[in-house]
C-alpha positions as a printed NumPy array, in Angstrom:
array([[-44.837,  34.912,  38.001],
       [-45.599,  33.569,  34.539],
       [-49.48 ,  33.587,  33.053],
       [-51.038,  32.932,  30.562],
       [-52.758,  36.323,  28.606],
       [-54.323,  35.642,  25.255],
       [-52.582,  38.538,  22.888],
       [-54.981,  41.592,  20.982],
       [-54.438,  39.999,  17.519],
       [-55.89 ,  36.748,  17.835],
       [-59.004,  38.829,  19.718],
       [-58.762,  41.323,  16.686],
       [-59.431,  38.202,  14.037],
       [-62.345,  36.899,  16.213],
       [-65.139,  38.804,  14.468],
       [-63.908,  37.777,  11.001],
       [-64.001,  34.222,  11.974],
       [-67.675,  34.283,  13.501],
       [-69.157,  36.41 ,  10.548],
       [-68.024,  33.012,   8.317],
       [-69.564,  30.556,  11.104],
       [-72.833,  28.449,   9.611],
       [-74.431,  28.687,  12.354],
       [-73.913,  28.725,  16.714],
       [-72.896,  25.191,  18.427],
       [-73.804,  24.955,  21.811],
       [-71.2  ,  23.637,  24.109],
       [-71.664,  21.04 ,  26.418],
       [-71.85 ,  21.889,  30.238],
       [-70.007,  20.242,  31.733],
       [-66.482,  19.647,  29.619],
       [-65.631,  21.192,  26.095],
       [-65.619,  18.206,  23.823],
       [-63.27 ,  19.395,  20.984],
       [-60.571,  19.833,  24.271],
       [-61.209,  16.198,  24.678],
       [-61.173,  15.39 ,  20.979],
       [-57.303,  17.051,  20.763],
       [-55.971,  14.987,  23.891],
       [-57.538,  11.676,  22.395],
       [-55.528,  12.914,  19.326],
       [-52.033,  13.47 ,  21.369],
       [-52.849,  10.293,  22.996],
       [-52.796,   8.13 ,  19.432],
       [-49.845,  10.463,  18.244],
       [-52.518,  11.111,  15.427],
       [-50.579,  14.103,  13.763],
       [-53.348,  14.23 ,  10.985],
       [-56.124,  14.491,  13.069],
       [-54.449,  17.322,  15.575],
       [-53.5  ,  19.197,  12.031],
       [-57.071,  19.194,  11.1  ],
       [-58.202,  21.065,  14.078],
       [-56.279,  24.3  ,  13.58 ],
       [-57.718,  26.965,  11.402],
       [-56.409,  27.247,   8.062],
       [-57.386,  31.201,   7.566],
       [-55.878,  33.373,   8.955],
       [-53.313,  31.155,  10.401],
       [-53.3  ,  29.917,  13.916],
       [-51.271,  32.068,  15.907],
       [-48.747,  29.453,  18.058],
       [-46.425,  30.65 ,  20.754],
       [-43.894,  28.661,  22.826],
       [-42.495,  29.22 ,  25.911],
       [-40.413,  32.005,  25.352],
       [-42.87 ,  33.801,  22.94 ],
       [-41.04 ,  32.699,  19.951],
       [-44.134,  31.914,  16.85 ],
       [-44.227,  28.674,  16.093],
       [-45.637,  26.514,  12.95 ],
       [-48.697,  23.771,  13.241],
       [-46.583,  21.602,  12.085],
       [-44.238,  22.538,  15.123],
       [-46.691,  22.22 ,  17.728],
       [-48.482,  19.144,  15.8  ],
       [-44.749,  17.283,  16.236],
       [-44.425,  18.383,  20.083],
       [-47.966,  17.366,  21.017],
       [-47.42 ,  13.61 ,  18.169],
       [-43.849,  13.047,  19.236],
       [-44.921,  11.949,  22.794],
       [-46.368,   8.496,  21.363],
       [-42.613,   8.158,  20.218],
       [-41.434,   8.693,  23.763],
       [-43.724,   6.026,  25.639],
       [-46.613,   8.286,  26.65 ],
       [-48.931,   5.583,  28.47 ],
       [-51.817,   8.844,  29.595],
       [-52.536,  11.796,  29.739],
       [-55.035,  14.227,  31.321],
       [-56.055,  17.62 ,  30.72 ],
       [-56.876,  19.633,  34.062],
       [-59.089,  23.047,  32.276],
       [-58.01 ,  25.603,  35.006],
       [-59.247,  29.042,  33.584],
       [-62.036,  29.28 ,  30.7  ],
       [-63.968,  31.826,  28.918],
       [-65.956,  32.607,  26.479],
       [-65.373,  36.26 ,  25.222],
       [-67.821,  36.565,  22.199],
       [-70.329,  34.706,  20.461],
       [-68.129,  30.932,  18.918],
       [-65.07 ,  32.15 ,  20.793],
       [-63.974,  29.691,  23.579],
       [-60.756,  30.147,  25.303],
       [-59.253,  27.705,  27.885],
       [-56.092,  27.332,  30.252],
       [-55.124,  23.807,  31.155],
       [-52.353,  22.161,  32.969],
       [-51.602,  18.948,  30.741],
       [-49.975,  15.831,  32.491],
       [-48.081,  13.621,  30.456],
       [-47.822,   9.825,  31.75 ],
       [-44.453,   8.152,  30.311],
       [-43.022,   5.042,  31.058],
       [-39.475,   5.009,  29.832],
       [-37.527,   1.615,  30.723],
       [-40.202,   0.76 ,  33.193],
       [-39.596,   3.64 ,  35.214],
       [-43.065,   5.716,  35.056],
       [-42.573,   9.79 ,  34.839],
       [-44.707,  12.862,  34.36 ],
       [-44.382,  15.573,  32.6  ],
       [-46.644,  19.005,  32.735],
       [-47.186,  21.253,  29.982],
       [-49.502,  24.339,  30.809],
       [-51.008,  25.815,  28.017],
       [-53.745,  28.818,  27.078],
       [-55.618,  27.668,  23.965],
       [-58.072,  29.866,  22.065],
       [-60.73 ,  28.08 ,  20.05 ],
       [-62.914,  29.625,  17.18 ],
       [-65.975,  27.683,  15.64 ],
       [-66.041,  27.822,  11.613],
       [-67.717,  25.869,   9.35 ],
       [-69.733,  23.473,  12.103],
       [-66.41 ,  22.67 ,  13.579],
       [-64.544,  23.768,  16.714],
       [-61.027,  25.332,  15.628],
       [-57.779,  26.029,  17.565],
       [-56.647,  30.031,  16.372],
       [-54.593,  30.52 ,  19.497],
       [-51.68 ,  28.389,  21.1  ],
       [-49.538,  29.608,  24.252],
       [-47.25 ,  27.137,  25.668],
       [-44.892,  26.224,  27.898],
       [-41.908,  23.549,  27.754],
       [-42.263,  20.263,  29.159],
       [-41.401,  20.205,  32.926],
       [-40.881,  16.571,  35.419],
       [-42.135,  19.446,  38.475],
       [-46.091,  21.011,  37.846],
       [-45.754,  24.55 ,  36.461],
       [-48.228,  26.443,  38.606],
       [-50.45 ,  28.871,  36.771],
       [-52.058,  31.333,  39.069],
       [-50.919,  33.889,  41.295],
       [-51.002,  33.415,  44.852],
       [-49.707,  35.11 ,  47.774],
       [-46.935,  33.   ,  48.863],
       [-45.127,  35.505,  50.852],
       [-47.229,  38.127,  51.86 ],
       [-46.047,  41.525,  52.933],
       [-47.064,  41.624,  56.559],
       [-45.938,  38.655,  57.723],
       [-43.223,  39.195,  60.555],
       [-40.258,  36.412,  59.08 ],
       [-38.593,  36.015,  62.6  ],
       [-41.91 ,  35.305,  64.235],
       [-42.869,  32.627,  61.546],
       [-39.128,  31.434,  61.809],
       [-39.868,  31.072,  65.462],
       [-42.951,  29.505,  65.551],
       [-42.42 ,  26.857,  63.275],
       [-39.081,  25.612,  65.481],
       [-41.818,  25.304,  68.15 ],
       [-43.935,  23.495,  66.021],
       [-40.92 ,  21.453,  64.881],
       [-39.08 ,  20.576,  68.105],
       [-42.793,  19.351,  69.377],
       [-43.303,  16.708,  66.352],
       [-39.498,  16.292,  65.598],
       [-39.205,  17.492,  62.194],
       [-36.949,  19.659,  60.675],
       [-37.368,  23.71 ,  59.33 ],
       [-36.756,  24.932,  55.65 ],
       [-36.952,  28.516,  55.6  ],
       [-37.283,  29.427,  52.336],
       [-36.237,  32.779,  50.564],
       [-38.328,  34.105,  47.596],
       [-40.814,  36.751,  46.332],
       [-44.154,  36.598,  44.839],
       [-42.678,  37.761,  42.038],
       [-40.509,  34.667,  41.659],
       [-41.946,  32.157,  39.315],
       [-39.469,  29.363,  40.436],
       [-40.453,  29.885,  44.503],
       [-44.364,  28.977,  43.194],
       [-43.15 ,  25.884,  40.983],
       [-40.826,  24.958,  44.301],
       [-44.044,  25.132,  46.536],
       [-46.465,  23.239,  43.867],
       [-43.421,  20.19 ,  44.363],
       [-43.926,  20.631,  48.286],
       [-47.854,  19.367,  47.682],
       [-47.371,  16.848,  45.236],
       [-48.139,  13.57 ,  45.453],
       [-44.232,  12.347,  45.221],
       [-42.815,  14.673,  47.8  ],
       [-45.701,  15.655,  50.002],
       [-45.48 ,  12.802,  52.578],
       [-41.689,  13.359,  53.111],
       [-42.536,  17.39 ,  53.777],
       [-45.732,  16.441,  56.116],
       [-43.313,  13.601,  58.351],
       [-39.999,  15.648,  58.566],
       [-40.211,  19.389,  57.77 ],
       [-41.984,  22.887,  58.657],
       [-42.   ,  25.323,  56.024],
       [-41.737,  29.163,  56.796],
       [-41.645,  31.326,  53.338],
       [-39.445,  34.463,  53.564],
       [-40.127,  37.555,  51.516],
       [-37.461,  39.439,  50.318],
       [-39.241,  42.32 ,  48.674],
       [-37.088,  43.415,  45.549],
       [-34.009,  42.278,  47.35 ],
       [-34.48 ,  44.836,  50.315],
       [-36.455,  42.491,  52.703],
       [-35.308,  40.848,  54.99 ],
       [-31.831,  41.189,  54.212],
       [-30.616,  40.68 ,  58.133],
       [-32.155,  36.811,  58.249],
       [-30.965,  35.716,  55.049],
       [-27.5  ,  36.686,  56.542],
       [-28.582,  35.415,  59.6  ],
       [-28.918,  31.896,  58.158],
       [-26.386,  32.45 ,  55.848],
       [-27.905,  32.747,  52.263],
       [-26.571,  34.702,  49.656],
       [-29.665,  35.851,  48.239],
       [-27.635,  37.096,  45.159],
       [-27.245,  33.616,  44.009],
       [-30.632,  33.947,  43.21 ],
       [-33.949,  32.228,  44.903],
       [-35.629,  30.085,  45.888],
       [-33.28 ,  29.503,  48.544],
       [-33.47 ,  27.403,  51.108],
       [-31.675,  27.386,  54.624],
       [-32.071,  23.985,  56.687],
       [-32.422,  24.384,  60.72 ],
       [-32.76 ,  21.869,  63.452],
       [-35.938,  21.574,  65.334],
       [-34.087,  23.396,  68.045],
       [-33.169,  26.632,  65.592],
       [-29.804,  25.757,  65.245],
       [-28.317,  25.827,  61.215],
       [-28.077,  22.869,  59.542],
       [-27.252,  23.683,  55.922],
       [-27.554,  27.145,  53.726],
       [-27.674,  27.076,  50.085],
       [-24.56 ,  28.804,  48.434],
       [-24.742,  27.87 ,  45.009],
       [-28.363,  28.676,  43.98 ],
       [-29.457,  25.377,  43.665],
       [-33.328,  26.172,  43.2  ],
       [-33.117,  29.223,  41.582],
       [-34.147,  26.967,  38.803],
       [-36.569,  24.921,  40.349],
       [-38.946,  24.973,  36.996],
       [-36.388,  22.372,  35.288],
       [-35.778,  20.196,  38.48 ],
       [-37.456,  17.1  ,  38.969],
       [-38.973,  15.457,  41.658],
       [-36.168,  13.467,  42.297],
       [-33.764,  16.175,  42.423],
       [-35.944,  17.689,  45.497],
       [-36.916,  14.052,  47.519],
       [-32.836,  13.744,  47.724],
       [-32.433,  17.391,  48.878],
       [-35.289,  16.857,  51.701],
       [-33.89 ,  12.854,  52.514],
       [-30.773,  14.274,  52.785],
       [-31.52 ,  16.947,  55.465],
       [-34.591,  14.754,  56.962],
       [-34.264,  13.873,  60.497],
       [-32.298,  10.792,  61.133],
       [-34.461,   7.264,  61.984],
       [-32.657,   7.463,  65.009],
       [-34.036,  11.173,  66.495],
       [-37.397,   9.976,  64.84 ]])
């Protein structure tokens, strides 16, 4: 499960910064203006104005998503470039924030990205942990930690999406009861909490594209497979070959009987799917007008 965990150097060159600060600036209470300042910025593709927010000394320390440093000028012409590419909105949703000394603020956010591209509209999500220093009577950005763009929302807490105790072939069973009774469809899907691509999978399931196709047509029972020594006997029940990799999804008929069984591991990369990918997966496997 990918988070977001600000590194020891940029809290080492904290005190540094606030012994130069002329003088404390209260933040408002409600939302932390310079965050609101940097998406108006994005928003105009105003690279000059997002350059001016990063701290000059000691450099801003910028990571993407697979930890590589990256330059302000870098992140200035990923966050500026979007103006380039259409980008009608965007909105900034502050999940995590902190304040862990005196003119330190720190934030996590999930950024959505509103692009219409040949009339078609997208979205895109970006999360992101930001660390912000205040120098100088100005709010500065000494921290970056990003991930890529994504068309599916990058969740960015843990939760416990296949707990331990539950018993899989009683969940299996129950939701074919449930099924059967309102005529939907099961998706019994194989995965681990440790799985960053089962979470991203389940965000899809509740998202405002896909979620009314999961609540008419399908149940939803979420296998654990421990370090790939759980349930072993109902993955092979329903077919799976969990060394393909998971998510992975089997398909059954309200009355239990198998439908389809992925072979080919196509979720194990759910993080670079798009929603469109996963609405023709479901309509595919839906139940028929007909049965409905």
């Amino acid at each position: 499960m990918r988070r977001f965990s600000i590194c020891l150097s940029f809290l080492l060159i904290i005190p540094a910064c606030s012994a130069t600060t002329a003088g404390a600036q209260e933040r408002p209470a409600v939302s932390f203006t310079p965050l609101e300042q940097w998406r108006i910025a994005v928003v105009g593709g105003d690279s000059a104005a997002l350059t001016q927010m990063y701290v000059s000394s000691p450099p801003p320390q910028i990571k993407g998503a697979d930890g590589k440093a990256l330059s302000v000028q870098e992140d200035v012409t990923f966050w500026a470039g979007w103006k380039a590419k259409d980008l009608s909105d965007m909105q900034v949703e502050i999940a995590q924030e902190q304040d862990p000394q005196p003119n330190v603020h720190i934030v996590v956010v999930e950024v959505t990205i509103f692009v219409k591209a040949g009339g078609t509209a997208k979205k895109y999500y970006v999360g992101m942990a930001q660390g912000w220093v205040h120098l100088d009577d100005a709010w500065r950005i000494a921290y970056v930690q990003r991930q890529d763009a994504a068309r599916l929302k990058q969740p960015l807490e843990q939760r416990d999406l296949y707990p331990a105790s539950a018993d899989a072939k009683a969940e299996i069973a129950a939701a074919i009861h449930k099924a059967t009774g309102g005529r939907k469809r099961v998706l019994v899907v194989f995965g681990g909490n440790w799985c960053y691509d089962c979470h991203v999978l389940e965000e899809a399931f509740h998202s405002p594209e896909i979620s009314p196709t999961m609540e008419k047509s399908f149940e939803v029972v979420h296998v654990d497979i421990g370090q790939m020594d759980k349930n072993l006997d109902v993955a092979k029940q329903y077919d799976v070959p969990l060394d393909r990799g998971v998510p992975a999804i089997a398909v059954l008929e309200g009355d239990g009987k198998l439908l389809f069984s992925q072979k080919r591991g196509e979720f194990e990369a759910a993080r670079s799917m798009a929603p469109e990918d996963i609405l023709d997966f479901l309509n595919k496997w839906r139940p028929s007008a007909t049965k409905n």
